[in-house]
CSV table of C-alpha atoms in Angstrom, one decimal:
chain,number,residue,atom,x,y,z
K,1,UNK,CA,17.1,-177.7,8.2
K,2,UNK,CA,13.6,-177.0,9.5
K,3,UNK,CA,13.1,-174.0,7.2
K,4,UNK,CA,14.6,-176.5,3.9
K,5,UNK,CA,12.3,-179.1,4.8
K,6,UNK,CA,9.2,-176.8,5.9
K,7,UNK,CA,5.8,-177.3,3.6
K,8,UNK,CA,3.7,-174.6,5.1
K,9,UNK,CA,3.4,-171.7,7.1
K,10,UNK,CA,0.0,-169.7,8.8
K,11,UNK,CA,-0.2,-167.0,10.7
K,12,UNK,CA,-3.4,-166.2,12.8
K,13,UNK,CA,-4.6,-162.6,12.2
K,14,UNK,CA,-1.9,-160.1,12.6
K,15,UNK,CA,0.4,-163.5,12.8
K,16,UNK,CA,-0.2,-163.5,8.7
K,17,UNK,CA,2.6,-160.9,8.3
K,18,UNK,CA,5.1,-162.7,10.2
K,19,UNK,CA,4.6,-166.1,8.0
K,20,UNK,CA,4.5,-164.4,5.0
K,21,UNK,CA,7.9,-162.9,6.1
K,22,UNK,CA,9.1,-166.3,7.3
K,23,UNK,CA,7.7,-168.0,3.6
K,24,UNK,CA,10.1,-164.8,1.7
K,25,UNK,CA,6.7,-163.0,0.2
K,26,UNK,CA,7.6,-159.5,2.3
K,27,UNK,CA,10.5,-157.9,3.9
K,28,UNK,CA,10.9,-158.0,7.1
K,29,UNK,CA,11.0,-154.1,7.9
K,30,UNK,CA,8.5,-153.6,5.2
K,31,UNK,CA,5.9,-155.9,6.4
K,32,UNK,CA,6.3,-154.0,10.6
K,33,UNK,CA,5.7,-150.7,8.8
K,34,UNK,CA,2.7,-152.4,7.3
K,35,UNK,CA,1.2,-154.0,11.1
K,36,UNK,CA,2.2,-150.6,12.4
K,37,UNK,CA,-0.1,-148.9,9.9
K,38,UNK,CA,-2.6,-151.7,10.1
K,39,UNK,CA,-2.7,-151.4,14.2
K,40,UNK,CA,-3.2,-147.7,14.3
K,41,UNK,CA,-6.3,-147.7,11.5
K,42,UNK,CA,-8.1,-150.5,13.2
K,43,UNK,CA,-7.9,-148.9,17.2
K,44,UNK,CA,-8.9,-145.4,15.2
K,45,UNK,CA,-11.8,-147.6,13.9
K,46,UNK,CA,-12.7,-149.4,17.4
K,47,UNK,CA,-12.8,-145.7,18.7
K,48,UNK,CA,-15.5,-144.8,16.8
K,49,UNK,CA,-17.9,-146.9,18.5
K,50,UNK,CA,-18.6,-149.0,21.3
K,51,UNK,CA,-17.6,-152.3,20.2
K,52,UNK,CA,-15.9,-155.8,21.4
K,53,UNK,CA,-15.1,-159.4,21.2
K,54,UNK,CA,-17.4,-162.6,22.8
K,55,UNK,CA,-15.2,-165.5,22.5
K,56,UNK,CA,-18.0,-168.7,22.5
K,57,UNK,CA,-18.2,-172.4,23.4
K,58,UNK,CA,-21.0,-173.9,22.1
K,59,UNK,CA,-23.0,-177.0,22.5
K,60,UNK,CA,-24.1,-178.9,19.4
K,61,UNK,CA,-27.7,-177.5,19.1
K,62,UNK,CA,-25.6,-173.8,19.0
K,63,UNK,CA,-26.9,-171.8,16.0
K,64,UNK,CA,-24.6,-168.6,16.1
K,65,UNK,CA,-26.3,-167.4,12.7
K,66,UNK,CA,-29.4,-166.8,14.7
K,67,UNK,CA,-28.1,-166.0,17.8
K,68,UNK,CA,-26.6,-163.0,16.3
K,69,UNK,CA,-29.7,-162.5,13.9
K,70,UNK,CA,-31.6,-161.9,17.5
K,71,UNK,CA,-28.5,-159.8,19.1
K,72,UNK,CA,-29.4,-157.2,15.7
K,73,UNK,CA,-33.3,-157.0,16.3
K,74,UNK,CA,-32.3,-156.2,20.0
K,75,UNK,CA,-29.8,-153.6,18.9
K,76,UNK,CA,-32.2,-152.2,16.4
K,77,UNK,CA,-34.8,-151.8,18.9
K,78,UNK,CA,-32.3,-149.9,21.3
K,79,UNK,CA,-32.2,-147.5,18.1
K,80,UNK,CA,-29.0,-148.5,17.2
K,81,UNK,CA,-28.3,-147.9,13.4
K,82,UNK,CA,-26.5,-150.7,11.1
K,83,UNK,CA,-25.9,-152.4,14.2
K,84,UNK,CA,-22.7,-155.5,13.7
K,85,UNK,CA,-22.7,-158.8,15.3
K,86,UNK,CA,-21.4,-161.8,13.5
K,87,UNK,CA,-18.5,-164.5,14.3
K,88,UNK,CA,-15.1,-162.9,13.4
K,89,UNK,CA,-12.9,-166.1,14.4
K,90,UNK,CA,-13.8,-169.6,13.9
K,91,UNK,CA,-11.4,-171.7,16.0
K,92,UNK,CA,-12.4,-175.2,16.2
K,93,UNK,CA,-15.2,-177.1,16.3
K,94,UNK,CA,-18.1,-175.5,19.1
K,95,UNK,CA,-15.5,-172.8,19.1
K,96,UNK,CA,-16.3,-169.3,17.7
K,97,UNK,CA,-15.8,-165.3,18.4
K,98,UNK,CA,-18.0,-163.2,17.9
K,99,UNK,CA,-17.7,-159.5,17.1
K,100,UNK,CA,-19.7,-156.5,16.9
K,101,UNK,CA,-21.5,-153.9,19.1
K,102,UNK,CA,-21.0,-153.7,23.0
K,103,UNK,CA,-24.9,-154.1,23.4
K,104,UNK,CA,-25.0,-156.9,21.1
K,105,UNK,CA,-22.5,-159.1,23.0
K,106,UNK,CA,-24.2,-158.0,26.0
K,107,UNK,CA,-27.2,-159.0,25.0
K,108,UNK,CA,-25.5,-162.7,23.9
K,109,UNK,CA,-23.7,-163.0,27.3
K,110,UNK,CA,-27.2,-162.4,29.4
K,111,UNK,CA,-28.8,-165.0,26.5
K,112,UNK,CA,-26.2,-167.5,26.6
K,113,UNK,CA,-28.3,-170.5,28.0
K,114,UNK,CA,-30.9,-169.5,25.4
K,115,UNK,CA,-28.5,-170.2,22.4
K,116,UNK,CA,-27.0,-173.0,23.9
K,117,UNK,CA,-23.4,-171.5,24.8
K,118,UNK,CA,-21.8,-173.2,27.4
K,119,UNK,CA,-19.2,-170.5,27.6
K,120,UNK,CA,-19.8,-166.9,27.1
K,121,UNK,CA,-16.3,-164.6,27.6
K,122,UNK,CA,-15.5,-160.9,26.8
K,123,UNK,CA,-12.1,-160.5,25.4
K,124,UNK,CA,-9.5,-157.6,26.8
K,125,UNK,CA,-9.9,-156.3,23.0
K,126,UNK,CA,-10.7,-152.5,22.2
K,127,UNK,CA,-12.8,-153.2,19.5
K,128,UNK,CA,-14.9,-155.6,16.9
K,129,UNK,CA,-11.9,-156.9,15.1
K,130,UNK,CA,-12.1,-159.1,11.4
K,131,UNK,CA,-16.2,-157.1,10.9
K,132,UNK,CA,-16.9,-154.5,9.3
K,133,UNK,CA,-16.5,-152.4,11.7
K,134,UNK,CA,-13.1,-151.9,10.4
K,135,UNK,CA,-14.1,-150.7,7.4
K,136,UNK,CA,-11.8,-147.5,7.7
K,137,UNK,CA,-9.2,-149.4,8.3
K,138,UNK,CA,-8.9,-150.8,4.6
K,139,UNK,CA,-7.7,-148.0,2.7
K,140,UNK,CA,-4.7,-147.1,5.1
K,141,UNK,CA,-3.7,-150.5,4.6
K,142,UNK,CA,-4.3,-151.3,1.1
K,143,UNK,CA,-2.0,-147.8,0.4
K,144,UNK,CA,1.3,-149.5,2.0
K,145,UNK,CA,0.7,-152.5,0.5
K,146,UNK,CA,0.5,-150.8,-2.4
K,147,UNK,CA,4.2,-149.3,-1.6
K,148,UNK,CA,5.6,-152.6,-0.6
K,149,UNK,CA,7.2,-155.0,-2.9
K,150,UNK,CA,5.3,-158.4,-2.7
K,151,UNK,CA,7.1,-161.6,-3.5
K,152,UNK,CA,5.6,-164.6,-4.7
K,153,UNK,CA,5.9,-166.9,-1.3
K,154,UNK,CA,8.9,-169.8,-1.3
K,155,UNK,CA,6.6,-172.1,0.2
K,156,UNK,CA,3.2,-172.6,0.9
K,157,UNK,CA,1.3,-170.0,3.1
K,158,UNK,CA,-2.9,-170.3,3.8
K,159,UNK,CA,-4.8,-167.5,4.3
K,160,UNK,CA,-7.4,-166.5,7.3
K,161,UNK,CA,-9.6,-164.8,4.7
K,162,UNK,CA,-10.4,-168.4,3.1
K,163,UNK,CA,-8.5,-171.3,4.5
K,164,UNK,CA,-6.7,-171.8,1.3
K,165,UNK,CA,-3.0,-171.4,-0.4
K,166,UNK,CA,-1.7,-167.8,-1.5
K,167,UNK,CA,-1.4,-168.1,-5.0
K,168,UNK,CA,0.8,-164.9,-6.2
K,169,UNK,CA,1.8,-161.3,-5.2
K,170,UNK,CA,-1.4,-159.2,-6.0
K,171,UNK,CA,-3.3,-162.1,-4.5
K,172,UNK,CA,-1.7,-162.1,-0.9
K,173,UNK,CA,-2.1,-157.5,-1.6
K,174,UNK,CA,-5.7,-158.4,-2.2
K,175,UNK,CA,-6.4,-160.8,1.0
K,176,UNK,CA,-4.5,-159.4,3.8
K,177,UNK,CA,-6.5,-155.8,3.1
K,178,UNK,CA,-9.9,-158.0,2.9
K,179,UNK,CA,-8.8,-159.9,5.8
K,180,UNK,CA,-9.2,-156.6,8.4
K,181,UNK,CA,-12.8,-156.9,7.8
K,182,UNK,CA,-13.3,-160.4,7.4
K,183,UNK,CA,-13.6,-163.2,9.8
K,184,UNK,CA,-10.1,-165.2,10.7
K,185,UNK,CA,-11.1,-168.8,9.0
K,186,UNK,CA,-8.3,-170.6,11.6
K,187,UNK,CA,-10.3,-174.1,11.9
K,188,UNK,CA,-10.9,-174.1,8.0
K,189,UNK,CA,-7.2,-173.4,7.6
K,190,UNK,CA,-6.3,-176.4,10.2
K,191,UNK,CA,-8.4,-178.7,7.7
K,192,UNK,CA,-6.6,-177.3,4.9
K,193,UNK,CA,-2.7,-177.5,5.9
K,194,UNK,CA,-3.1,-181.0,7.1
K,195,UNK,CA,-6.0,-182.8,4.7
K,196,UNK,CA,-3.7,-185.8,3.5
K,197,UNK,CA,-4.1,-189.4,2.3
K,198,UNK,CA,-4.8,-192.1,4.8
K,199,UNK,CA,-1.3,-193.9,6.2
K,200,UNK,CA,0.3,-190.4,5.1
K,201,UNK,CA,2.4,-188.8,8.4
K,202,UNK,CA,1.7,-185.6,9.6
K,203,UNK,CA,4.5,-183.1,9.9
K,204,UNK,CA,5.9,-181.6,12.7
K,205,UNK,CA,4.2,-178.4,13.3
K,206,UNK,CA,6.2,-176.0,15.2
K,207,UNK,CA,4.3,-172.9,17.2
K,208,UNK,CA,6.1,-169.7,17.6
K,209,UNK,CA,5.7,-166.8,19.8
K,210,UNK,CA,4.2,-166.3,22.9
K,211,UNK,CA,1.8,-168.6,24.6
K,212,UNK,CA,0.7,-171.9,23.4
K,213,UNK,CA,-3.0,-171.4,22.0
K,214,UNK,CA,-2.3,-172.3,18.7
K,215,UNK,CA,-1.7,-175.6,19.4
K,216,UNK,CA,-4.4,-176.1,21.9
K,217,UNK,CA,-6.8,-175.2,18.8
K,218,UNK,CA,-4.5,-178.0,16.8
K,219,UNK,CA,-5.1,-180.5,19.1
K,220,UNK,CA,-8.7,-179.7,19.1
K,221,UNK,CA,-9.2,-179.6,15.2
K,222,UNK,CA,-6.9,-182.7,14.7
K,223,UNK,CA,-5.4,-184.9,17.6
K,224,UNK,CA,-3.2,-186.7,15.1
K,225,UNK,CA,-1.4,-184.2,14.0
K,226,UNK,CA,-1.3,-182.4,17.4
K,227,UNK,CA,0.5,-185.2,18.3
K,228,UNK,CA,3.6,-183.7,15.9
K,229,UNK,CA,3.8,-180.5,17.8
K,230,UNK,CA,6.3,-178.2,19.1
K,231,UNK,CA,6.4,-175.0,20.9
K,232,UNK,CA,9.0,-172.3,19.8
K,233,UNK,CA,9.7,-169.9,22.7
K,234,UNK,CA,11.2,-166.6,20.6
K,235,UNK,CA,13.3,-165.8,23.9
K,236,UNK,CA,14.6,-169.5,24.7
K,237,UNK,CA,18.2,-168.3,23.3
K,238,UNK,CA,18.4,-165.6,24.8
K,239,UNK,CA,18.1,-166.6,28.0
């Protein structure tokens, strides 16, 4: 009933596979090959350099475009060629990550009061994830996809690359290949799936998988609909 009646379906990062499994758009042994593929080209790629994740809370006045701007020239000057530091997840609002090298995220966490970040948090990640630091990851990935047989989705699925709806087959190829090396658009996305006309009700919006985070970030981007939400534990039935 839930699956009949369901209107759309997001998946954050790697989570993208498993609602465009859920939606009908890949198979479901097809699309762990793929992650399996994917996972093993992007740790090759955060081996090659030092890199990481800085997951931000920031006041208002926060300017993360010039934060990083600063975290480069201080990279640079440490001799650092084409040195990487940009936001790779917007979560909700005052909420970012931010991605790139080790010394540039240092250099942000010893700054933080400067660029008005109330929180500044290393992540237990290996490397700069959704930059272009995985660059070499691309090309493993775009090959299976190649291989795989891409349906268009049965309902509704919104990408991290832009915040908007899947439209076809070579389209969801094209995105989840770009989206290794782009940031994860997850608040624009919140906007997206639940933009509706005043007195319209919000669905219920059912989390699953480990760990509730997605719908804290829900409840931050949009109360209402928050307000609609369940959590879907994958090992309630068999315990």
């Amino acid at each position: 009933q839930v699956v009949e009646s369901c209107v759309a379906a997001a998946g954050y990062s790697v989570g993208e596979f498993a609602a465009l499994v859920f939606a009908g758009a890949l198979g479901f042994a097809e699309a762990l090959y793929a992650v399996k593929v994917r996972a093993e080209a992007m740790q090759k790629a955060s081996e090659a350099v030092p890199s990481g994740m800085l997951s931000v809370i920031g006041r208002r006045e926060a300017n993360y475009k010039f934060a990083c701007l600063e975290a480069l020239r201080h990279c640079e000057s440490l001799g650092i060629e084409n040195p990487v530091c940009e936001v790779s997840n917007y979560l909700f609002p005052d909420s970012r990550v931010i991605a790139g090298h080790l010394q540039a995220l240092e250099f942000l966490q010893k700054n933080a009061q400067k660029y008005y970040f109330s929180r500044a948090k290393m992540l237990p990640v290996s490397g700069a994830f959704h930059t272009r630091l995985m660059a070499s990851a691309v090309e493993p990935l775009a090959e299976v996809l190649n291989s795989i047989d891409i349906q268009k989705p049965l309902l509704c699925v919104y990408s991290n690359v832009n915040g908007k709806k899947y439209m076809h087959s070579k389209h969801i190829q094209k995105l989840l290949v770009k989206q290794v090396v782009s940031p994860v658009m997850w608040e624009q996305t919140m906007h997206s799936v639940y933009e509706r006309k005043q007195g319209k009700e919000f669905p219920y919006t059912y989390e699953v998988g480990p760990g509730r985070q997605l719908g804290t970030i829900l409840r931050k981007c949009n109360l209402k609909a928050w307000k609609q939400y369940k959590h879907a534990d994958v090992l309630e039935d068999e315990e």
